[in-house]
Structure formats: C-alpha cells, structure tokens
C-alpha cells in the first residue's frame, strides 16, 4: 500500500478515508514578453531537432532557472483547507482582515 505524507504538516494521509490534495506550483519571472516568445521558439526547434535525432532527454525540459520554480505538494484535507484560506502564506492577521471585508 502506498503511503502519502502531507508536505505541510507531515502527517500521513490515509487515502482509504481521506482525500489527498495535490498542489502544483509553477512560478516564473515576468520577463519581457517579446524576448520570451523568441526563446520559446528556439527552444521548441532545438527540442524538435533532438527528438528527430533520437537523443531527447527528459532532463532537458527540467532546465533549472533561478527565477522559476516548479513544485508539487501533497496536502491532507486539513492543510488543503488552510492552504485555500491563505495560499500565499500571508500574515495571519492580514488574512483575517481580508476575510472580514
Ligand atoms: Zn497536512
């Protein structure tokens, strides 16, 4: 049986009677748009070329960049609820003030 652990509270998620929530985070820096498009085209062509040559490697897509972050986290139902209340981890008092609006 596969055991999942909540990435927030580190409790084990018993998928037999609990729902496991997956949070996917994809952060990118907001770079100049025209430049980004140009780079995307180049990357795409290079990728296609590598595929044609049969040397495509899954690592190529995982190009690590300091300004971007990909994350995938498991959450238990309780942490999922807390996450929805405050997805950006804002100060608790600020979040409270916001919800009292
Ligand atoms: Zn949790």
PDB file of C-alpha atoms in Angstrom, residues 2-95:
ATOM      1  CA  UNK A   2       1.264   3.423  -0.905  1.00  0.00           C
ATOM      2  CA  UNK A   3       1.598   5.911   1.932  1.00  0.00           C
ATOM      3  CA  UNK A   4       1.381   9.612   1.339  1.00  0.00           C
ATOM      4  CA  UNK A   5       2.646  12.236   3.688  1.00  0.00           C
ATOM      5  CA  UNK A   6       1.265  15.735   3.867  1.00  0.00           C
ATOM      6  CA  UNK A   7       4.008  18.144   2.817  1.00  0.00           C
ATOM      7  CA  UNK A   8       2.683  20.818   5.132  1.00  0.00           C
ATOM      8  CA  UNK A   9       2.061  19.128   8.471  1.00  0.00           C
ATOM      9  CA  UNK A  10       3.992  15.908   7.759  1.00  0.00           C
ATOM     10  CA  UNK A  11       1.072  13.773   8.873  1.00  0.00           C
ATOM     11  CA  UNK A  12       0.352  10.629   6.974  1.00  0.00           C
ATOM     12  CA  UNK A  13      -2.602  10.765   4.628  1.00  0.00           C
ATOM     13  CA  UNK A  14      -4.713   7.670   4.852  1.00  0.00           C
ATOM     14  CA  UNK A  15      -6.134   7.576   1.345  1.00  0.00           C
ATOM     15  CA  UNK A  16      -8.642   4.934   2.381  1.00  0.00           C
ATOM     16  CA  UNK A  17     -10.704   7.531   4.216  1.00  0.00           C
ATOM     17  CA  UNK A  18      -9.040  10.843   3.433  1.00  0.00           C
ATOM     18  CA  UNK A  19      -8.740  12.805   0.255  1.00  0.00           C
ATOM     19  CA  UNK A  20      -5.225  13.602  -0.843  1.00  0.00           C
ATOM     20  CA  UNK A  21      -4.911  17.015  -2.426  1.00  0.00           C
ATOM     21  CA  UNK A  22      -2.130  17.882  -4.811  1.00  0.00           C
ATOM     22  CA  UNK A  23      -0.927  21.446  -5.090  1.00  0.00           C
ATOM     23  CA  UNK A  24       1.128  22.295  -8.118  1.00  0.00           C
ATOM     24  CA  UNK A  25       3.121  25.484  -8.061  1.00  0.00           C
ATOM     25  CA  UNK A  26       4.638  26.989 -11.155  1.00  0.00           C
ATOM     26  CA  UNK A  27       6.437  30.263 -10.590  1.00  0.00           C
ATOM     27  CA  UNK A  28       8.042  32.235 -13.370  1.00  0.00           C
ATOM     28  CA  UNK A  29       9.617  35.624 -13.520  1.00  0.00           C
ATOM     29  CA  UNK A  30       7.706  38.104 -15.632  1.00  0.00           C
ATOM     30  CA  UNK A  31      10.274  38.704 -18.326  1.00  0.00           C
ATOM     31  CA  UNK A  32       9.974  40.854 -21.400  1.00  0.00           C
ATOM     32  CA  UNK A  33       7.331  39.179 -23.500  1.00  0.00           C
ATOM     33  CA  UNK A  34       8.841  39.535 -26.975  1.00  0.00           C
ATOM     34  CA  UNK A  35      12.101  38.062 -25.781  1.00  0.00           C
ATOM     35  CA  UNK A  36      10.333  35.179 -24.095  1.00  0.00           C
ATOM     36  CA  UNK A  37       8.483  34.262 -27.273  1.00  0.00           C
ATOM     37  CA  UNK A  38      11.695  34.297 -29.238  1.00  0.00           C
ATOM     38  CA  UNK A  39      13.383  31.993 -26.740  1.00  0.00           C
ATOM     39  CA  UNK A  40      10.398  29.677 -26.724  1.00  0.00           C
ATOM     40  CA  UNK A  41      10.624  29.293 -30.468  1.00  0.00           C
ATOM     41  CA  UNK A  42      14.303  28.495 -30.304  1.00  0.00           C
ATOM     42  CA  UNK A  43      13.795  26.001 -27.501  1.00  0.00           C
ATOM     43  CA  UNK A  44      10.997  24.359 -29.405  1.00  0.00           C
ATOM     44  CA  UNK A  45      13.063  23.976 -32.548  1.00  0.00           C
ATOM     45  CA  UNK A  46      16.007  22.617 -30.596  1.00  0.00           C
ATOM     46  CA  UNK A  47      13.723  20.176 -28.839  1.00  0.00           C
ATOM     47  CA  UNK A  48      12.210  19.032 -32.102  1.00  0.00           C
ATOM     48  CA  UNK A  49      15.663  18.602 -33.563  1.00  0.00           C
ATOM     49  CA  UNK A  50      16.743  16.472 -30.611  1.00  0.00           C
ATOM     50  CA  UNK A  51      13.615  14.375 -30.916  1.00  0.00           C
ATOM     51  CA  UNK A  52      14.352  13.764 -34.571  1.00  0.00           C
ATOM     52  CA  UNK A  53      17.868  12.731 -33.721  1.00  0.00           C
ATOM     53  CA  UNK A  54      16.538  10.419 -31.046  1.00  0.00           C
ATOM     54  CA  UNK A  55      18.538  11.976 -28.249  1.00  0.00           C
ATOM     55  CA  UNK A  56      15.635  13.632 -26.483  1.00  0.00           C
ATOM     56  CA  UNK A  57      16.184  13.531 -22.774  1.00  0.00           C
ATOM     57  CA  UNK A  58      13.554  14.269 -20.176  1.00  0.00           C
ATOM     58  CA  UNK A  59      16.140  16.276 -18.247  1.00  0.00           C
ATOM     59  CA  UNK A  60      16.223  18.880 -20.974  1.00  0.00           C
ATOM     60  CA  UNK A  61      12.786  20.153 -20.019  1.00  0.00           C
ATOM     61  CA  UNK A  62      13.818  20.431 -16.395  1.00  0.00           C
ATOM     62  CA  UNK A  63      16.086  23.326 -17.214  1.00  0.00           C
ATOM     63  CA  UNK A  64      16.647  24.804 -13.809  1.00  0.00           C
ATOM     64  CA  UNK A  65      16.393  28.523 -13.626  1.00  0.00           C
ATOM     65  CA  UNK A  66      16.734  30.618 -10.508  1.00  0.00           C
ATOM     66  CA  UNK A  67      13.713  32.674 -11.445  1.00  0.00           C
ATOM     67  CA  UNK A  68      11.366  29.759 -11.891  1.00  0.00           C
ATOM     68  CA  UNK A  69      10.122  27.115  -9.547  1.00  0.00           C
ATOM     69  CA  UNK A  70       8.039  24.045 -10.067  1.00  0.00           C
ATOM     70  CA  UNK A  71       6.642  22.326  -7.048  1.00  0.00           C
ATOM     71  CA  UNK A  72       4.231  19.536  -6.407  1.00  0.00           C
ATOM     72  CA  UNK A  73       2.974  19.016  -2.908  1.00  0.00           C
ATOM     73  CA  UNK A  74       0.640  16.568  -1.245  1.00  0.00           C
ATOM     74  CA  UNK A  75      -1.780  18.015   1.266  1.00  0.00           C
ATOM     75  CA  UNK A  76      -4.076  16.390   3.770  1.00  0.00           C
ATOM     76  CA  UNK A  77      -7.695  17.662   3.873  1.00  0.00           C
ATOM     77  CA  UNK A  78      -6.962  19.948   6.836  1.00  0.00           C
ATOM     78  CA  UNK A  79      -3.911  21.560   5.204  1.00  0.00           C
ATOM     79  CA  UNK A  80      -5.815  21.841   1.947  1.00  0.00           C
ATOM     80  CA  UNK A  81      -8.406  23.902   3.798  1.00  0.00           C
ATOM     81  CA  UNK A  82      -5.728  26.055   5.391  1.00  0.00           C
ATOM     82  CA  UNK A  83      -3.975  26.468   2.064  1.00  0.00           C
ATOM     83  CA  UNK A  84      -7.145  27.687   0.362  1.00  0.00           C
ATOM     84  CA  UNK A  85      -7.618  30.246   3.121  1.00  0.00           C
ATOM     85  CA  UNK A  86      -4.126  31.559   2.733  1.00  0.00           C
ATOM     86  CA  UNK A  87      -2.388  30.274  -0.412  1.00  0.00           C
ATOM     87  CA  UNK A  88       0.391  32.839  -0.311  1.00  0.00           C
ATOM     88  CA  UNK A  89       1.226  32.294   3.330  1.00  0.00           C
ATOM     89  CA  UNK A  90       0.335  35.848   4.209  1.00  0.00           C
ATOM     90  CA  UNK A  91       0.491  37.149   7.709  1.00  0.00           C
ATOM     91  CA  UNK A  92      -2.402  35.629   9.695  1.00  0.00           C
ATOM     92  CA  UNK A  93      -3.740  38.994  10.853  1.00  0.00           C
ATOM     93  CA  UNK A  94      -3.701  40.356   7.320  1.00  0.00           C
ATOM     94  CA  UNK A  95      -5.542  37.302   6.018  1.00  0.00           C
TER      95      UNK A  95
END
